[in-house]
CSV table of C-alpha atoms in Angstrom, one decimal:
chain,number,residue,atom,x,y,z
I,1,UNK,CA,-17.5,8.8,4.2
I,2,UNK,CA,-17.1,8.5,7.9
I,3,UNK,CA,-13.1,9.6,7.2
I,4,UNK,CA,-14.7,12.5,5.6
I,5,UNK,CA,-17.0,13.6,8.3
I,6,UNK,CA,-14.3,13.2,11.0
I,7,UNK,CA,-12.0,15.2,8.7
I,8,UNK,CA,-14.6,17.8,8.2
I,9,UNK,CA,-13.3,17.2,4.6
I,10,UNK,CA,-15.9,17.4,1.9
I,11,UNK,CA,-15.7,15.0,-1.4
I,12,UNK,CA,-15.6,18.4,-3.4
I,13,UNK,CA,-12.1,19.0,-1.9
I,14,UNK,CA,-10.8,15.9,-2.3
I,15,UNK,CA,-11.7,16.0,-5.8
I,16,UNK,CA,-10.3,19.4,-6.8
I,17,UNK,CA,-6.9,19.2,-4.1
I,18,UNK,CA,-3.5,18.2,-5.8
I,19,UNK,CA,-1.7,15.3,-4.2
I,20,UNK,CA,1.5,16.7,-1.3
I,21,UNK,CA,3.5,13.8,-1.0
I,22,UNK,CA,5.8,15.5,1.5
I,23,UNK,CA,6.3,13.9,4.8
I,24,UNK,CA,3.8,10.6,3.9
I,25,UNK,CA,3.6,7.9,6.2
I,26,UNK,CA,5.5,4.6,5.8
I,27,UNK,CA,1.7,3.0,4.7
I,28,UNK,CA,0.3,5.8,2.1
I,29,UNK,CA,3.7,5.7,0.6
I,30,UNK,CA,3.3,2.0,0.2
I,31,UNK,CA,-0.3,2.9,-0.9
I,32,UNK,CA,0.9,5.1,-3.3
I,33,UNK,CA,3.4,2.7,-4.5
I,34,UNK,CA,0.9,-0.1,-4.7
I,35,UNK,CA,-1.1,2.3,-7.0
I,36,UNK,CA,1.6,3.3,-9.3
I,37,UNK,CA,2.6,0.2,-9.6
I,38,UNK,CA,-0.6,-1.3,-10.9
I,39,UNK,CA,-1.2,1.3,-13.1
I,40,UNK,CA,2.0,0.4,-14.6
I,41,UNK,CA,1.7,-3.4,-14.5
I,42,UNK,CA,-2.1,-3.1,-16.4
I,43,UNK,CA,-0.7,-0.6,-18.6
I,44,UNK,CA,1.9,-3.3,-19.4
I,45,UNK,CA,-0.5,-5.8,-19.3
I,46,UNK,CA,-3.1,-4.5,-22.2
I,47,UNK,CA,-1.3,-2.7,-23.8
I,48,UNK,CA,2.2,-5.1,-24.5
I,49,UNK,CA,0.9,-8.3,-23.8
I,50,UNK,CA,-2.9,-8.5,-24.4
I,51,UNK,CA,-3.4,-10.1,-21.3
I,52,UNK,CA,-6.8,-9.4,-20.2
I,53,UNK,CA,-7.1,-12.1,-16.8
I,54,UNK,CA,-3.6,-10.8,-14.8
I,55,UNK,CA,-5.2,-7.0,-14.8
I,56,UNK,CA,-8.1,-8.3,-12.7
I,57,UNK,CA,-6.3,-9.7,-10.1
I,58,UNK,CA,-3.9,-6.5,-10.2
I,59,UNK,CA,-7.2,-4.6,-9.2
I,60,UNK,CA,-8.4,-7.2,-6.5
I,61,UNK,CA,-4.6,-6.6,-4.7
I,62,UNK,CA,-4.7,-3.0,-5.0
I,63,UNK,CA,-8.4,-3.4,-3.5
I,64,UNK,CA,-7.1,-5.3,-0.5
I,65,UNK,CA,-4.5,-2.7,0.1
I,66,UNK,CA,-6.7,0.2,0.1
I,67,UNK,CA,-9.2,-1.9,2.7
I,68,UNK,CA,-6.6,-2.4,4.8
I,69,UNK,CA,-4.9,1.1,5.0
I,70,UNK,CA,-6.4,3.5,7.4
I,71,UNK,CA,-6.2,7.3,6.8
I,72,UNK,CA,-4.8,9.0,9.9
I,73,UNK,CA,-4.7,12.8,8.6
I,74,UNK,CA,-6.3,15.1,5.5
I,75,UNK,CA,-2.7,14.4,3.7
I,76,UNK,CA,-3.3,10.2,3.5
I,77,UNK,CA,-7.0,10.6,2.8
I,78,UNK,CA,-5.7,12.2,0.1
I,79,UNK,CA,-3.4,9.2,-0.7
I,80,UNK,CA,-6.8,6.9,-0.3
I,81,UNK,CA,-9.2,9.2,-2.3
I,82,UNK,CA,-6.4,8.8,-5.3
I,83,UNK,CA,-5.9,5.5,-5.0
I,84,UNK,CA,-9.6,4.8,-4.7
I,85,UNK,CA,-10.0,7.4,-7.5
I,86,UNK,CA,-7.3,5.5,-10.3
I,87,UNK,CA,-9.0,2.0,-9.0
I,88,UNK,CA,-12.3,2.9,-10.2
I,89,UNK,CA,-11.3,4.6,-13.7
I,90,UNK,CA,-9.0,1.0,-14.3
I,91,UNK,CA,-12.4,-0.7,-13.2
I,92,UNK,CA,-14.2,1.0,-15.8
I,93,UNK,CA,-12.4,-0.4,-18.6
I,94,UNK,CA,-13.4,-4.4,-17.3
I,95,UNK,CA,-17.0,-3.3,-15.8
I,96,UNK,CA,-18.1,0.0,-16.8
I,97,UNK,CA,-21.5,0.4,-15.8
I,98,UNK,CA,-20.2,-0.5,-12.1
I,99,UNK,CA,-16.9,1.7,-12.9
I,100,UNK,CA,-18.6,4.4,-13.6
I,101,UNK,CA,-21.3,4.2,-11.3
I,102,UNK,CA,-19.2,4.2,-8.5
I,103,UNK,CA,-17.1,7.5,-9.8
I,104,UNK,CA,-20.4,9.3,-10.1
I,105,UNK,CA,-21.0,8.3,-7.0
I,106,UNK,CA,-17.4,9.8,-5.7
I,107,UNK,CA,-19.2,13.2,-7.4
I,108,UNK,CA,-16.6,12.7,-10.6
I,109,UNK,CA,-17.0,13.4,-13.9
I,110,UNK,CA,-17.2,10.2,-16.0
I,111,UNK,CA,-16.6,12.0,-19.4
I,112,UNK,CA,-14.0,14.0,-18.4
I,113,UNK,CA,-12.0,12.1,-16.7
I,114,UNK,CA,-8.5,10.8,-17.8
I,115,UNK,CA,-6.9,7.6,-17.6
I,116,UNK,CA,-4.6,7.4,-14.7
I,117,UNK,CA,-0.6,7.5,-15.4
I,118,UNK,CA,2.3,6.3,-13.5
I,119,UNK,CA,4.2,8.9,-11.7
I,120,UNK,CA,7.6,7.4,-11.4
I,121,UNK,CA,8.2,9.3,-8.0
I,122,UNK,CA,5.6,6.9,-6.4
I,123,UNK,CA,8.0,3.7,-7.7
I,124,UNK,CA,10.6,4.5,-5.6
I,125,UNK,CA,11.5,3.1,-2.6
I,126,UNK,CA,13.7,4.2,0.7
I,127,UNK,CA,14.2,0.7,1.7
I,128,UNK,CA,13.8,-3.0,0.7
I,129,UNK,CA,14.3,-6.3,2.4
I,130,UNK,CA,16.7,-8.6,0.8
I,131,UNK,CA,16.5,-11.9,1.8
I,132,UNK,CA,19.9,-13.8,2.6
I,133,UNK,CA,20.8,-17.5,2.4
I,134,UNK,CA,23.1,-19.7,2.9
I,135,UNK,CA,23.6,-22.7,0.6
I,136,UNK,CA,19.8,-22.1,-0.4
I,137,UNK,CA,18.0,-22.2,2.4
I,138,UNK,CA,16.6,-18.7,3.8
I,139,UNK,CA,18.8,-17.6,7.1
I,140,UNK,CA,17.2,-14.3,7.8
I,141,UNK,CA,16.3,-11.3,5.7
I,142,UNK,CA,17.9,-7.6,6.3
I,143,UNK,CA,16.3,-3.9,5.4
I,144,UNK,CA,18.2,-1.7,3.1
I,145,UNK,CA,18.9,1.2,0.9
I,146,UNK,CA,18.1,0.0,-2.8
I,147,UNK,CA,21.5,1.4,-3.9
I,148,UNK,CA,24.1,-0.1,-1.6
I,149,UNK,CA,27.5,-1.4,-2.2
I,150,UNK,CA,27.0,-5.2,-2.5
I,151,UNK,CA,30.2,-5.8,-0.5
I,152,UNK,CA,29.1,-4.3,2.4
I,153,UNK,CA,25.3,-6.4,1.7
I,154,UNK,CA,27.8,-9.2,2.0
I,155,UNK,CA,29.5,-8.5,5.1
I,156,UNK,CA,26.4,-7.2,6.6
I,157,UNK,CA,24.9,-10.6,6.0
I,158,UNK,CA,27.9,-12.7,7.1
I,159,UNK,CA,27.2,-10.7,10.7
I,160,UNK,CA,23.7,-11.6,11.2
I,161,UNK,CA,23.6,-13.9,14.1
I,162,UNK,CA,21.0,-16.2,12.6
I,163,UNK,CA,23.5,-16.7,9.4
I,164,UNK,CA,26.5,-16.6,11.1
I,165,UNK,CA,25.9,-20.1,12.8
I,166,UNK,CA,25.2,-21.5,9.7
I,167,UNK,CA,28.7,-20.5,8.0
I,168,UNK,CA,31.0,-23.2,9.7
I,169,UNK,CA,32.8,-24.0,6.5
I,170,UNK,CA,35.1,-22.2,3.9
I,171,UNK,CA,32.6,-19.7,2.5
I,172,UNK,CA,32.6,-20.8,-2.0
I,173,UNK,CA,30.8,-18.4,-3.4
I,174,UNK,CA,29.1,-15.1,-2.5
I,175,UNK,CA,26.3,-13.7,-4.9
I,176,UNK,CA,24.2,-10.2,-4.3
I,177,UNK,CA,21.2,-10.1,-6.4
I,178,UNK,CA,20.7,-6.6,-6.6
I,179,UNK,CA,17.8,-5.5,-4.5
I,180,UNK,CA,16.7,-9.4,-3.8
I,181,UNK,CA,19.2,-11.5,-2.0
I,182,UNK,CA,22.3,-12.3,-1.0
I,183,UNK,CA,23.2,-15.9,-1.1
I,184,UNK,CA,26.3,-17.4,0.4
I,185,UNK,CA,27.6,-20.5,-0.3
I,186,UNK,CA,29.9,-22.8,2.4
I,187,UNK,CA,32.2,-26.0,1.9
I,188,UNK,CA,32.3,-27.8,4.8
């Protein structure tokens, strides 16, 4: 509430306001990825898999991400309201009362509300870290677009100075794990 008040942003508008995800910040996009994605994983969850314990702890990490992230503007309260918002409707389905309760509270209508879906715009990311090692061990660990040429992952990696010292051999093997790692293996 105290975000609100030095917004001068009432819960009615928050509410009522669609979502502009142009220009977000590094953090609400990782909020709103963080969201998305547990929608998705609990969808997943109860509806493929009948797993009712892995949801749970889905909602306790999204919990700890919302704590931690701190609204700098009206455009990433707006991130935190609908994160907030989807965490309390996936509550509802494990402790209703409380759920339910809490969205009332957020001046929501319980009976009309929908359960949240995944908007697949929210998945994607600019850039991820792949880790690179050499013969198994981690060496370092590089930022980069998810689509790029695993040749030039593998050249990029051989250039780090903290892997470089470790490739004193004939290099074996090379492997690119898309979007996870690159491993590099040395004789010698």
């Amino acid at each position: 509430m105290q975000a609100l008040t030095a917004a001068n942003i009432s819960i009615d508008t928050l509410n009522s306001a669609t979502l502009n995800t142009d220009g977000l910040s590094k953090e609400a996009k990782n909020l709103r990825r963080k969201t998305h994605e547990t929608i998705a994983k609990i969808d997943s969850d109860l509806g493929d898999r009948l797993a009712l314990n892995t949801p749970v702890s889905s909602l306790m990490e999204l919990a700890n991400e919302l704590t931690s992230f701190n609204a700098s503007s009206e455009q990433e309260l707006h991130v935190k309201h609908e994160a907030l918002t989807n965490l309390l409707i996936m509550l509802s389905v494990y402790a209703p009362h409380v759920g339910e309760h809490l969205l009332e509270q957020l001046g929501l209508d319980t009976l009309t509300l929908d359960y949240p879906t995944v908007d697949e715009s929210a998945l994607v990311q600019d850039m991820i870290t792949m880790v690179v090692q050499v013969n198994g061990k981690m060496r370092g660990k590089m930022d980069v677009a998810p689509n790029s040429d695993p040749e030039q992952l593998k050249e990029q990696a051989r250039t780090m100075e903290s892997v470089a010292k470790f490739i004193t051999g004939e290099i074996k093997k090379e492997i690119v794990v898309p979007n996870k790692l690159v491993n590099i293996v040395v004789v010698g």
